[in-house]
mmCIF file of C-alpha atoms and ligand atoms in Angstrom:
data_model
loop_
_atom_site.group_PDB
_atom_site.id
_atom_site.type_symbol
_atom_site.label_atom_id
_atom_site.label_comp_id
_atom_site.label_asym_id
_atom_site.label_seq_id
_atom_site.Cartn_x
_atom_site.Cartn_y
_atom_site.Cartn_z
ATOM 1 C CA UNK A 677 0.000 0.000 0.000
ATOM 2 C CA UNK A 678 1.394 3.412 -0.846
ATOM 3 C CA UNK A 679 1.257 6.434 1.434
ATOM 4 C CA UNK A 680 -1.957 7.865 -0.045
ATOM 5 C CA UNK A 681 -3.768 4.555 0.237
ATOM 6 C CA UNK A 682 -2.688 3.929 3.784
ATOM 7 C CA UNK A 683 -3.725 7.425 4.984
ATOM 8 C CA UNK A 684 -7.058 6.942 3.229
ATOM 9 C CA UNK A 685 -7.632 3.506 4.725
ATOM 10 C CA UNK A 686 -6.753 4.689 8.255
ATOM 11 C CA UNK A 687 -9.250 7.516 7.773
ATOM 12 C CA UNK A 688 -11.988 5.121 6.625
ATOM 13 C CA UNK A 689 -11.439 2.739 9.502
ATOM 14 C CA UNK A 690 -11.595 5.593 12.023
ATOM 15 C CA UNK A 691 -14.445 7.625 10.574
ATOM 16 C CA UNK A 692 -16.328 5.228 8.247
ATOM 17 C CA UNK A 693 -16.807 7.652 5.353
ATOM 18 C CA UNK A 694 -15.115 8.792 2.141
ATOM 19 C CA UNK A 695 -12.543 11.575 2.601
ATOM 20 C CA UNK A 696 -11.163 14.199 0.276
ATOM 21 C CA UNK A 697 -7.518 13.289 -0.365
ATOM 22 C CA UNK A 698 -4.925 16.052 -0.670
ATOM 23 C CA UNK A 699 -1.193 15.784 -1.260
ATOM 24 C CA UNK A 700 1.094 18.576 0.004
ATOM 25 C CA UNK A 701 4.799 18.477 -0.883
ATOM 26 C CA UNK A 702 7.853 19.614 1.041
ATOM 27 C CA UNK A 703 10.313 21.875 -0.739
ATOM 28 C CA UNK A 704 13.945 22.339 -1.588
ATOM 29 C CA UNK A 705 15.590 25.676 -2.281
ATOM 30 C CA UNK A 706 18.186 25.833 -5.043
ATOM 31 C CA UNK A 707 19.410 29.323 -4.185
ATOM 32 C CA UNK A 708 18.215 32.551 -2.545
ATOM 33 C CA UNK A 709 18.469 31.919 1.182
ATOM 34 C CA UNK A 710 17.078 34.296 3.815
ATOM 35 C CA UNK A 711 16.140 36.671 1.019
ATOM 36 C CA UNK A 712 12.376 36.076 1.162
ATOM 37 C CA UNK A 713 11.739 38.210 4.241
ATOM 38 C CA UNK A 714 13.916 40.908 2.667
ATOM 39 C CA UNK A 715 11.665 41.154 -0.398
ATOM 40 C CA UNK A 716 14.311 39.549 -2.594
ATOM 41 C CA UNK A 717 14.339 36.539 -4.928
ATOM 42 C CA UNK A 718 14.293 32.836 -4.057
ATOM 43 C CA UNK A 719 14.436 29.713 -6.206
ATOM 44 C CA UNK A 720 12.621 26.875 -4.446
ATOM 45 C CA UNK A 721 10.804 23.843 -5.844
ATOM 46 C CA UNK A 722 8.264 21.380 -4.472
ATOM 47 C CA UNK A 723 9.610 17.823 -4.189
ATOM 48 C CA UNK A 724 8.487 14.209 -4.096
ATOM 49 C CA UNK A 725 8.384 14.047 -0.306
ATOM 50 C CA UNK A 726 4.931 14.902 0.885
ATOM 51 C CA UNK A 727 2.140 14.816 3.395
ATOM 52 C CA UNK A 728 -1.118 13.149 2.423
ATOM 53 C CA UNK A 729 -4.329 14.370 4.039
ATOM 54 C CA UNK A 730 -7.674 12.587 4.244
ATOM 55 C CA UNK A 731 -10.331 15.089 5.341
ATOM 56 C CA UNK A 732 -14.139 15.217 5.513
ATOM 57 C CA UNK A 733 -16.666 17.570 7.067
ATOM 58 C CA UNK A 734 -18.273 16.133 10.215
ATOM 59 C CA UNK A 735 -21.220 18.557 10.568
ATOM 60 C CA UNK A 736 -20.091 19.530 14.100
ATOM 61 C CA UNK A 737 -17.862 22.340 15.348
ATOM 62 C CA UNK A 738 -15.030 19.951 16.278
ATOM 63 C CA UNK A 739 -11.783 19.170 14.503
ATOM 64 C CA UNK A 740 -10.827 15.531 15.119
ATOM 65 C CA UNK A 741 -7.315 15.101 13.789
ATOM 66 C CA UNK A 742 -4.894 12.166 13.746
ATOM 67 C CA UNK A 743 -1.211 12.265 12.817
ATOM 68 C CA UNK A 744 -0.093 8.912 11.431
ATOM 69 C CA UNK A 745 3.601 9.691 11.903
ATOM 70 C CA UNK A 746 3.373 10.570 15.570
ATOM 71 C CA UNK A 747 0.410 8.268 16.258
ATOM 72 C CA UNK A 748 -1.365 11.018 18.201
ATOM 73 C CA UNK A 749 -4.914 12.387 18.061
ATOM 74 C CA UNK A 750 -6.139 15.834 19.002
ATOM 75 C CA UNK A 751 -9.708 17.087 19.086
ATOM 76 C CA UNK A 752 -10.581 20.767 19.478
ATOM 77 C CA UNK A 753 -13.203 23.375 18.573
ATOM 78 C CA UNK A 754 -12.718 26.860 17.161
ATOM 79 C CA UNK A 755 -13.032 28.335 20.667
ATOM 80 C CA UNK A 756 -9.929 26.399 21.758
ATOM 81 C CA UNK A 757 -7.342 27.657 19.259
ATOM 82 C CA UNK A 758 -3.973 28.315 20.887
ATOM 83 C CA UNK A 759 -0.320 28.821 20.018
ATOM 84 C CA UNK A 760 2.395 26.200 20.541
ATOM 85 C CA UNK A 761 4.930 24.008 18.815
ATOM 86 C CA UNK A 762 2.955 20.777 18.296
ATOM 87 C CA UNK A 763 1.463 19.758 14.949
ATOM 88 C CA UNK A 764 -2.077 20.631 15.983
ATOM 89 C CA UNK A 765 -1.072 24.225 16.773
ATOM 90 C CA UNK A 766 -0.210 24.692 13.103
ATOM 91 C CA UNK A 767 -3.660 23.405 12.137
ATOM 92 C CA UNK A 768 -5.193 25.775 14.676
ATOM 93 C CA UNK A 769 -3.176 28.620 13.141
ATOM 94 C CA UNK A 770 -4.601 27.807 9.709
ATOM 95 C CA UNK A 771 -8.177 27.836 11.029
ATOM 96 C CA UNK A 772 -7.467 31.133 12.778
ATOM 97 C CA UNK A 773 -6.008 32.598 9.563
ATOM 98 C CA UNK A 774 -9.144 31.611 7.637
ATOM 99 C CA UNK A 775 -11.393 33.100 10.306
ATOM 100 C CA UNK A 776 -9.374 36.327 10.328
ATOM 101 C CA UNK A 777 -10.348 36.718 6.690
ATOM 102 C CA UNK A 778 -13.975 36.743 7.785
ATOM 103 C CA UNK A 779 -14.655 33.191 6.536
ATOM 104 C CA UNK A 780 -16.275 30.356 8.444
ATOM 105 C CA UNK A 781 -15.246 26.708 8.566
ATOM 106 C CA UNK A 782 -17.142 23.860 10.190
ATOM 107 C CA UNK A 783 -15.564 20.911 11.955
ATOM 108 C CA UNK A 784 -13.713 18.167 10.076
ATOM 109 C CA UNK A 785 -12.285 14.727 10.660
ATOM 110 C CA UNK A 786 -8.713 14.565 9.426
ATOM 111 C CA UNK A 787 -5.930 11.985 9.114
ATOM 112 C CA UNK A 788 -2.534 12.923 7.718
ATOM 113 C CA UNK A 789 0.874 11.327 7.324
ATOM 114 C CA UNK A 790 3.877 11.453 5.075
ATOM 115 C CA UNK A 791 7.547 11.047 4.333
ATOM 116 C CA UNK A 792 8.966 14.572 4.694
ATOM 117 C CA UNK A 793 11.744 14.150 7.226
ATOM 118 C CA UNK A 794 11.069 16.433 10.210
ATOM 119 C CA UNK A 795 13.693 19.024 11.134
ATOM 120 C CA UNK A 796 15.537 18.445 7.859
ATOM 121 C CA UNK A 797 14.785 21.909 6.483
ATOM 122 C CA UNK A 798 12.309 20.590 3.905
ATOM 123 C CA UNK A 799 9.382 22.533 5.313
ATOM 124 C CA UNK A 800 7.169 19.816 6.661
ATOM 125 C CA UNK A 801 5.347 22.527 8.616
ATOM 126 C CA UNK A 802 4.549 24.473 5.427
ATOM 127 C CA UNK A 803 3.210 21.268 3.858
ATOM 128 C CA UNK A 804 1.126 20.712 6.991
ATOM 129 C CA UNK A 805 -0.425 24.193 6.865
ATOM 130 C CA UNK A 806 -0.847 24.371 3.104
ATOM 131 C CA UNK A 807 -2.316 20.877 2.734
ATOM 132 C CA UNK A 808 -4.787 21.414 5.573
ATOM 133 C CA UNK A 809 -5.757 24.894 4.363
ATOM 134 C CA UNK A 810 -6.201 23.579 0.818
ATOM 135 C CA UNK A 811 -8.490 20.793 2.076
ATOM 136 C CA UNK A 812 -10.636 23.211 4.121
ATOM 137 C CA UNK A 813 -10.809 25.529 1.114
ATOM 138 C CA UNK A 814 -12.207 22.704 -1.032
ATOM 139 C CA UNK A 815 -14.584 21.265 1.539
ATOM 140 C CA UNK A 816 -16.134 24.580 2.619
ATOM 141 C CA UNK A 817 -15.884 26.218 -0.822
ATOM 142 C CA UNK A 818 -14.026 29.222 0.578
ATOM 143 C CA UNK A 819 -12.693 30.374 -2.806
ATOM 144 C CA UNK A 820 -9.283 31.216 -1.378
ATOM 145 C CA UNK A 821 -6.528 31.551 -3.977
ATOM 146 C CA UNK A 822 -3.241 29.674 -3.649
ATOM 147 C CA UNK A 823 -1.533 32.916 -2.697
ATOM 148 C CA UNK A 824 -4.079 33.522 0.065
ATOM 149 C CA UNK A 825 -3.533 29.967 1.315
ATOM 150 C CA UNK A 826 0.231 30.573 1.366
ATOM 151 C CA UNK A 827 -0.290 33.694 3.472
ATOM 152 C CA UNK A 828 -2.601 31.801 5.831
ATOM 153 C CA UNK A 829 0.157 29.190 6.278
ATOM 154 C CA UNK A 830 2.603 31.983 7.044
ATOM 155 C CA UNK A 831 0.102 33.471 9.517
ATOM 156 C CA UNK A 832 0.069 30.119 11.350
ATOM 157 C CA UNK A 833 3.892 30.086 11.559
ATOM 158 C CA UNK A 834 4.085 33.677 12.769
ATOM 159 C CA UNK A 835 1.242 33.700 15.237
ATOM 160 C CA UNK A 836 0.932 30.114 16.398
ATOM 161 C CA UNK A 837 4.450 28.641 16.083
ATOM 162 C CA UNK A 838 6.314 31.903 16.741
ATOM 163 C CA UNK A 839 8.621 31.677 13.701
ATOM 164 C CA UNK A 840 8.770 34.920 11.730
ATOM 165 C CA UNK A 841 9.355 33.098 8.439
ATOM 166 C CA UNK A 842 9.113 34.528 4.937
ATOM 167 C CA UNK A 843 6.691 33.220 2.314
ATOM 168 C CA UNK A 844 9.027 30.913 0.365
ATOM 169 C CA UNK A 845 8.099 27.551 1.895
ATOM 170 C CA UNK A 846 4.336 27.949 1.688
ATOM 171 C CA UNK A 847 4.581 29.423 -1.794
ATOM 172 C CA UNK A 848 6.744 26.560 -3.053
ATOM 173 C CA UNK A 849 4.483 23.913 -1.556
ATOM 174 C CA UNK A 850 1.434 25.476 -3.249
ATOM 175 C CA UNK A 851 2.870 26.596 -6.596
ATOM 176 C CA UNK A 852 5.387 23.816 -7.342
ATOM 177 C CA UNK A 853 5.524 22.321 -10.832
ATOM 178 C CA UNK A 854 7.005 19.078 -12.091
ATOM 179 C CA UNK A 855 10.610 19.384 -13.342
ATOM 180 C CA UNK A 856 10.703 23.127 -12.684
ATOM 181 C CA UNK A 857 12.062 25.525 -10.106
ATOM 182 C CA UNK A 858 10.191 28.682 -9.164
ATOM 183 C CA UNK A 859 11.878 32.021 -9.439
ATOM 184 C CA UNK A 860 9.800 33.912 -6.904
ATOM 185 C CA UNK A 861 9.964 37.642 -6.475
ATOM 186 C CA UNK A 862 9.102 38.054 -2.792
ATOM 187 C CA UNK A 863 8.211 41.696 -3.290
ATOM 188 C CA UNK A 864 5.609 41.373 -6.049
ATOM 189 C CA UNK A 865 4.778 37.773 -5.038
ATOM 190 C CA UNK A 866 4.882 36.777 -8.678
ATOM 191 C CA UNK A 867 6.836 33.839 -10.015
ATOM 192 C CA UNK A 868 8.122 32.312 -13.181
ATOM 193 C CA UNK A 869 8.926 28.671 -13.705
ATOM 194 C CA UNK A 870 12.425 27.756 -14.837
ATOM 195 C CA UNK A 871 12.734 24.225 -16.230
ATOM 196 C CA UNK A 872 15.122 22.059 -14.258
ATOM 197 C CA UNK A 873 15.447 19.024 -16.421
ATOM 198 C CA UNK A 874 18.959 17.606 -16.393
ATOM 199 C CA UNK A 875 18.668 13.816 -16.784
ATOM 200 C CA UNK A 876 22.311 13.228 -15.822
ATOM 201 C CA UNK A 877 22.063 15.214 -12.568
ATOM 202 C CA UNK A 878 20.542 14.205 -9.265
ATOM 203 C CA UNK A 879 19.399 16.692 -6.633
ATOM 204 C CA UNK A 880 20.741 14.955 -3.573
ATOM 205 C CA UNK A 881 19.925 16.156 -0.074
ATOM 206 C CA UNK A 882 22.251 15.121 2.720
ATOM 207 C CA UNK A 883 20.701 15.346 6.155
ATOM 208 C CA UNK A 884 23.123 16.332 8.931
ATOM 209 C CA UNK A 885 20.482 15.130 11.403
ATOM 210 C CA UNK A 886 21.327 18.167 13.508
ATOM 211 C CA UNK A 887 18.296 19.896 15.013
ATOM 212 C CA UNK A 888 19.237 22.937 17.002
ATOM 213 C CA UNK A 889 16.633 23.832 19.562
ATOM 214 C CA UNK A 890 17.542 27.524 19.258
ATOM 215 C CA UNK A 891 17.163 27.603 15.482
ATOM 216 C CA UNK A 892 13.874 29.514 15.520
ATOM 217 C CA UNK A 893 15.244 32.108 17.951
ATOM 218 C CA UNK A 894 18.351 32.587 15.811
ATOM 219 C CA UNK A 895 16.159 32.827 12.700
ATOM 220 C CA UNK A 896 14.059 35.582 14.268
ATOM 221 C CA UNK A 897 17.273 37.344 15.362
ATOM 222 C CA UNK A 898 18.594 37.390 11.782
ATOM 223 C CA UNK A 899 15.351 38.825 10.538
ATOM 224 C CA UNK A 900 15.469 41.477 13.263
ATOM 225 C CA UNK A 901 19.075 42.361 12.275
ATOM 226 C CA UNK A 902 17.990 42.986 8.679
ATOM 227 C CA UNK A 903 15.067 45.118 9.821
ATOM 228 C CA UNK A 904 17.330 47.096 12.121
ATOM 229 C CA UNK A 905 19.709 47.647 9.200
ATOM 230 C CA UNK A 906 16.852 48.975 7.056
ATOM 231 C CA UNK A 907 15.662 51.251 9.876
ATOM 232 C CA UNK A 908 19.118 52.813 10.280
ATOM 233 C CA UNK A 909 19.688 53.167 6.553
ATOM 234 C CA UNK A 910 16.376 54.991 6.285
ATOM 235 C CA UNK A 911 17.898 57.845 8.278
ATOM 236 C CA UNK A 912 19.793 58.956 5.223
ATOM 237 C CA UNK A 913 17.652 57.228 2.584
ATOM 238 C CA UNK A 914 14.014 57.287 3.796
ATOM 239 C CA UNK A 915 12.777 55.706 0.567
ATOM 240 C CA UNK A 916 14.477 52.371 1.391
ATOM 241 C CA UNK A 917 11.733 49.904 2.335
ATOM 242 C CA UNK A 918 13.787 46.717 2.441
ATOM 243 C CA UNK A 919 17.262 45.457 1.539
ATOM 244 C CA UNK A 920 15.899 44.859 -1.963
ATOM 245 C CA UNK A 921 16.041 48.623 -2.454
ATOM 246 C CA UNK A 922 19.733 49.115 -1.948
ATOM 247 C CA UNK A 923 22.855 48.165 -3.874
ATOM 248 C CA UNK A 924 26.264 47.233 -2.494
ATOM 249 C CA UNK A 925 27.940 50.520 -3.301
ATOM 250 C CA UNK A 926 25.183 52.470 -1.566
ATOM 251 C CA UNK A 927 25.446 50.213 1.443
ATOM 252 C CA UNK A 928 29.180 50.925 1.601
ATOM 253 C CA UNK A 929 28.443 54.624 1.406
ATOM 254 C CA UNK A 930 26.240 54.584 4.491
ATOM 255 C CA UNK A 931 28.200 51.879 6.267
ATOM 256 C CA UNK A 932 28.964 54.187 9.189
ATOM 257 C CA UNK A 933 25.266 54.264 10.105
ATOM 258 C CA UNK A 934 25.084 50.637 11.172
ATOM 259 C CA UNK A 935 26.957 48.395 13.552
ATOM 260 C CA UNK A 936 29.589 46.225 11.815
ATOM 261 C CA UNK A 937 27.755 42.978 12.490
ATOM 262 C CA UNK A 938 24.522 44.313 11.036
ATOM 263 C CA UNK A 939 26.436 45.683 8.065
ATOM 264 C CA UNK A 940 27.851 42.222 7.328
ATOM 265 C CA UNK A 941 24.416 40.598 7.570
ATOM 266 C CA UNK A 942 22.870 43.218 5.279
ATOM 267 C CA UNK A 943 25.721 42.883 2.790
ATOM 268 C CA UNK A 944 25.196 39.131 2.609
ATOM 269 C CA UNK A 945 21.499 39.623 1.825
ATOM 270 C CA UNK A 946 22.167 42.216 -0.872
ATOM 271 C CA UNK A 947 24.725 39.886 -2.458
ATOM 272 C CA UNK A 948 22.391 36.908 -2.199
ATOM 273 C CA UNK A 949 19.532 38.746 -3.906
ATOM 274 C CA UNK A 950 21.817 39.660 -6.807
ATOM 275 C CA UNK A 951 23.326 36.162 -6.876
ATOM 276 C CA UNK A 952 19.890 34.587 -7.190
ATOM 277 C CA UNK A 953 19.116 36.738 -10.218
ATOM 278 C CA UNK A 954 22.437 35.750 -11.794
ATOM 279 C CA UNK A 955 21.740 32.111 -10.972
ATOM 280 C CA UNK A 956 18.357 32.341 -12.704
ATOM 281 C CA UNK A 957 20.024 33.629 -15.867
ATOM 282 C CA UNK A 958 22.560 30.777 -15.762
ATOM 283 C CA UNK A 959 19.859 28.159 -15.260
ATOM 284 C CA UNK A 960 17.879 29.533 -18.183
ATOM 285 C CA UNK A 961 21.063 29.203 -20.263
ATOM 286 C CA UNK A 962 21.456 25.583 -19.048
ATOM 287 C CA UNK A 963 24.787 26.496 -17.429
ATOM 288 C CA UNK A 964 24.513 24.226 -14.413
ATOM 289 C CA UNK A 965 28.224 24.484 -13.639
ATOM 290 C CA UNK A 966 28.054 28.250 -13.381
ATOM 291 C CA UNK A 967 24.901 27.851 -11.302
ATOM 292 C CA UNK A 968 26.638 25.393 -8.971
ATOM 293 C CA UNK A 969 29.530 27.776 -8.372
ATOM 294 C CA UNK A 970 27.035 30.330 -7.099
ATOM 295 C CA UNK A 971 25.621 27.722 -4.705
ATOM 296 C CA UNK A 972 29.090 27.314 -3.190
ATOM 297 C CA UNK A 973 29.357 31.109 -2.902
ATOM 298 C CA UNK A 974 26.002 31.230 -1.132
ATOM 299 C CA UNK A 975 27.226 28.646 1.330
ATOM 300 C CA UNK A 976 30.333 30.645 2.145
ATOM 301 C CA UNK A 977 28.204 33.695 2.839
ATOM 302 C CA UNK A 978 25.659 31.818 4.933
ATOM 303 C CA UNK A 979 28.414 30.241 6.960
ATOM 304 C CA UNK A 980 30.893 33.084 7.431
ATOM 305 C CA UNK A 981 28.784 36.231 7.125
ATOM 306 C CA UNK A 982 25.187 35.428 7.910
ATOM 307 C CA UNK A 983 26.340 32.808 10.428
ATOM 308 C CA UNK A 984 23.491 30.332 10.123
ATOM 309 C CA UNK A 985 25.498 27.216 9.242
ATOM 310 C CA UNK A 986 27.044 24.674 11.606
ATOM 311 C CA UNK A 987 30.121 22.436 11.651
ATOM 312 C CA UNK A 988 28.179 19.486 10.201
ATOM 313 C CA UNK A 989 26.846 21.392 7.162
ATOM 314 C CA UNK A 990 30.230 23.034 6.617
ATOM 315 C CA UNK A 991 31.954 19.659 6.528
ATOM 316 C CA UNK A 992 29.444 18.285 4.008
ATOM 317 C CA UNK A 993 29.924 21.267 1.705
ATOM 318 C CA UNK A 994 33.690 21.116 1.991
ATOM 319 C CA UNK A 995 33.637 17.431 0.976
ATOM 320 C CA UNK A 996 31.415 18.398 -1.966
ATOM 321 C CA UNK A 997 33.930 21.017 -3.071
ATOM 322 C CA UNK A 998 36.611 18.333 -3.225
ATOM 323 C CA UNK A 999 34.444 16.446 -5.747
ATOM 324 C CA UNK A 1000 34.288 19.394 -8.097
ATOM 325 C CA UNK A 1001 34.149 17.235 -11.244
ATOM 326 C CA UNK A 1002 31.064 15.314 -10.099
ATOM 327 C CA UNK A 1003 29.378 17.701 -7.676
ATOM 328 C CA UNK A 1004 28.441 20.857 -9.547
ATOM 329 C CA UNK A 1005 27.161 22.759 -6.545
ATOM 330 C CA UNK A 1006 26.407 22.304 -2.855
ATOM 331 C CA UNK A 1007 25.337 24.403 0.077
ATOM 332 C CA UNK A 1008 23.371 24.331 3.290
ATOM 333 C CA UNK A 1009 19.664 24.708 2.607
ATOM 334 C CA UNK A 1010 16.831 26.475 4.425
ATOM 335 C CA UNK A 1011 16.889 28.431 7.667
ATOM 336 C CA UNK A 1012 20.133 26.813 8.828
ATOM 337 C CA UNK A 1013 21.668 25.451 12.041
ATOM 338 C CA UNK A 1014 21.475 21.893 10.748
ATOM 339 C CA UNK A 1015 18.994 20.248 8.412
ATOM 340 C CA UNK A 1016 20.138 19.262 4.920
ATOM 341 C CA UNK A 1017 22.690 20.334 2.393
ATOM 342 C CA UNK A 1018 21.572 20.391 -1.239
ATOM 343 C CA UNK A 1019 23.962 18.884 -3.786
ATOM 344 C CA UNK A 1020 23.842 18.777 -7.586
ATOM 345 C CA UNK A 1021 25.572 15.490 -8.316
ATOM 346 C CA UNK A 1022 26.269 13.608 -11.533
ATOM 347 C CA UNK A 1023 24.125 10.462 -11.356
ATOM 348 C CA UNK A 1024 26.977 8.108 -12.168
ATOM 349 C CA UNK A 1025 28.995 9.470 -9.219
ATOM 350 C CA UNK A 1026 26.269 9.213 -6.574
ATOM 351 C CA UNK A 1027 27.511 5.936 -5.088
ATOM 352 C CA UNK A 1028 31.132 7.006 -4.823
ATOM 353 C CA UNK A 1029 30.252 10.429 -3.470
ATOM 354 C CA UNK A 1030 27.748 9.184 -0.879
ATOM 355 C CA UNK A 1031 30.210 6.594 0.317
ATOM 356 C CA UNK A 1032 32.957 9.159 0.826
ATOM 357 C CA UNK A 1033 30.610 11.572 2.576
ATOM 358 C CA UNK A 1034 29.357 8.848 4.900
ATOM 359 C CA UNK A 1035 32.899 7.784 5.839
ATOM 360 C CA UNK A 1036 34.149 11.280 6.598
ATOM 361 C CA UNK A 1037 30.995 12.310 8.416
ATOM 362 C CA UNK A 1038 31.005 9.265 10.651
ATOM 363 C CA UNK A 1039 34.678 9.742 11.523
ATOM 364 C CA UNK A 1040 34.116 13.367 12.520
ATOM 365 C CA UNK A 1041 30.652 13.350 14.076
ATOM 366 C CA UNK A 1042 30.176 9.703 15.095
ATOM 367 C CA UNK A 1043 26.834 9.462 13.355
ATOM 368 C CA UNK A 1044 25.545 8.705 9.877
ATOM 369 C CA UNK A 1045 23.978 11.336 7.657
ATOM 370 C CA UNK A 1046 20.831 10.465 5.663
ATOM 371 C CA UNK A 1047 20.623 10.787 1.882
ATOM 372 C CA UNK A 1048 17.487 11.739 -0.052
ATOM 373 C CA UNK A 1049 17.251 11.874 -3.832
ATOM 374 C CA UNK A 1050 14.577 14.333 -4.856
ATOM 375 C CA UNK A 1051 12.474 15.039 -7.914
ATOM 376 C CA UNK A 1052 10.711 18.318 -8.591
ATOM 377 C CA UNK A 1053 6.971 17.892 -8.357
ATOM 378 C CA UNK A 1054 3.595 19.531 -8.658
ATOM 379 C CA UNK A 1055 2.408 21.644 -5.693
ATOM 380 C CA UNK A 1056 -0.532 20.896 -3.375
ATOM 381 C CA UNK A 1057 -3.300 19.046 -5.225
ATOM 382 C CA UNK A 1058 -6.276 16.773 -4.656
ATOM 383 C CA UNK A 1059 -5.928 13.068 -5.235
ATOM 384 C CA UNK A 1060 -9.563 11.999 -5.228
HETATM 385 C C1 GLA B 1184 12.982 29.006 6.466
HETATM 386 C C2 GLA B 1184 11.828 30.004 6.353
HETATM 387 C C3 GLA B 1184 11.770 30.616 4.955
HETATM 388 C C4 GLA B 1184 13.124 31.175 4.527
HETATM 389 C C5 GLA B 1184 14.239 30.165 4.807
HETATM 390 C C6 GLA B 1184 15.601 30.760 4.584
HETATM 391 O O1 GLA B 1184 12.763 27.910 5.637
HETATM 392 O O2 GLA B 1184 10.604 29.362 6.631
HETATM 393 O O3 GLA B 1184 10.770 31.606 4.902
HETATM 394 O O4 GLA B 1184 13.379 32.402 5.165
HETATM 395 O O5 GLA B 1184 14.202 29.637 6.122
HETATM 396 O O6 GLA B 1184 15.780 31.093 3.249
#
């Protein structure tokens, strides 16, 4: 039985009715890290690791939800919505986001489960929010657009999970397309698809299996540093609304206005926004080697300037750089402080490369990394 069938059959045995089935993918990000909340560009894609939802209205005001992966059930009504870090708080955040738009939802029965590794930086929480929101949208005919659903997912993260994330993860989960990356402009919230169809290349994620408990605090701190930078720069350039509005030379010019550490963080973001635009041009020209070089550059910046990497991710990327013939690009992916690195690897070198990585990683960190091959897939969609 595949994942969809088993979620559906668990639902039927618990609730004895036919559910709506929805699939919600996790995401990768090729390049453009920490640029989304600075109104820059990102290049994510939805992947073939997903959450499947089975959902049906239950004509009550209760939400009876079961997580297959954690084997836990939670039942609540709309008067009991509260913030927290458990899976049901994200669902509560989605319901709250829908209500804040002046829309009403009734109770549902819901079973969900999937294969997105948790804490690996593949946005299982975005898949959770977007899949659930998408299902409620269908069942209660709310007429929410995909962009509105993405913002509702972000509302849940901000207000219920306490992570001040950008819009990239939710957007990628909802707008993904098979064999394509999204070039998303986080200011206009418009995207274009760029084909990513290189039969000889594998997008290999290597999971450090590091989960830093302070990652969300550090993430919020980075965001605050960028906002502080913008606030100070506005003293001499009031028209600056975000780091998207300023070039490197201008930043240098008003360098004296900001603390050195904030200057370095802002400089990384300005470079990363420009790098993502260059990377998009290279990808359109099918220059994957040039693209990969920029991924290595991004990693250096994330590690040394933005300071969101960790020893485990740094080691993985440094091994990748020693395989320069077979590994076109590699870098840490997502918010940072652990999770996965993303590697563009020639298919015929996967075995050799993975073996070497495993050996070196085990020697240094006394644990094995995990390896996930990914394919670029369609965004959230119904299955039934
Ligand atoms: C997390 C956030 C995203 C984005 C990335 C970093 O995944 O949820 O919004 O900021 O980190 O690029």
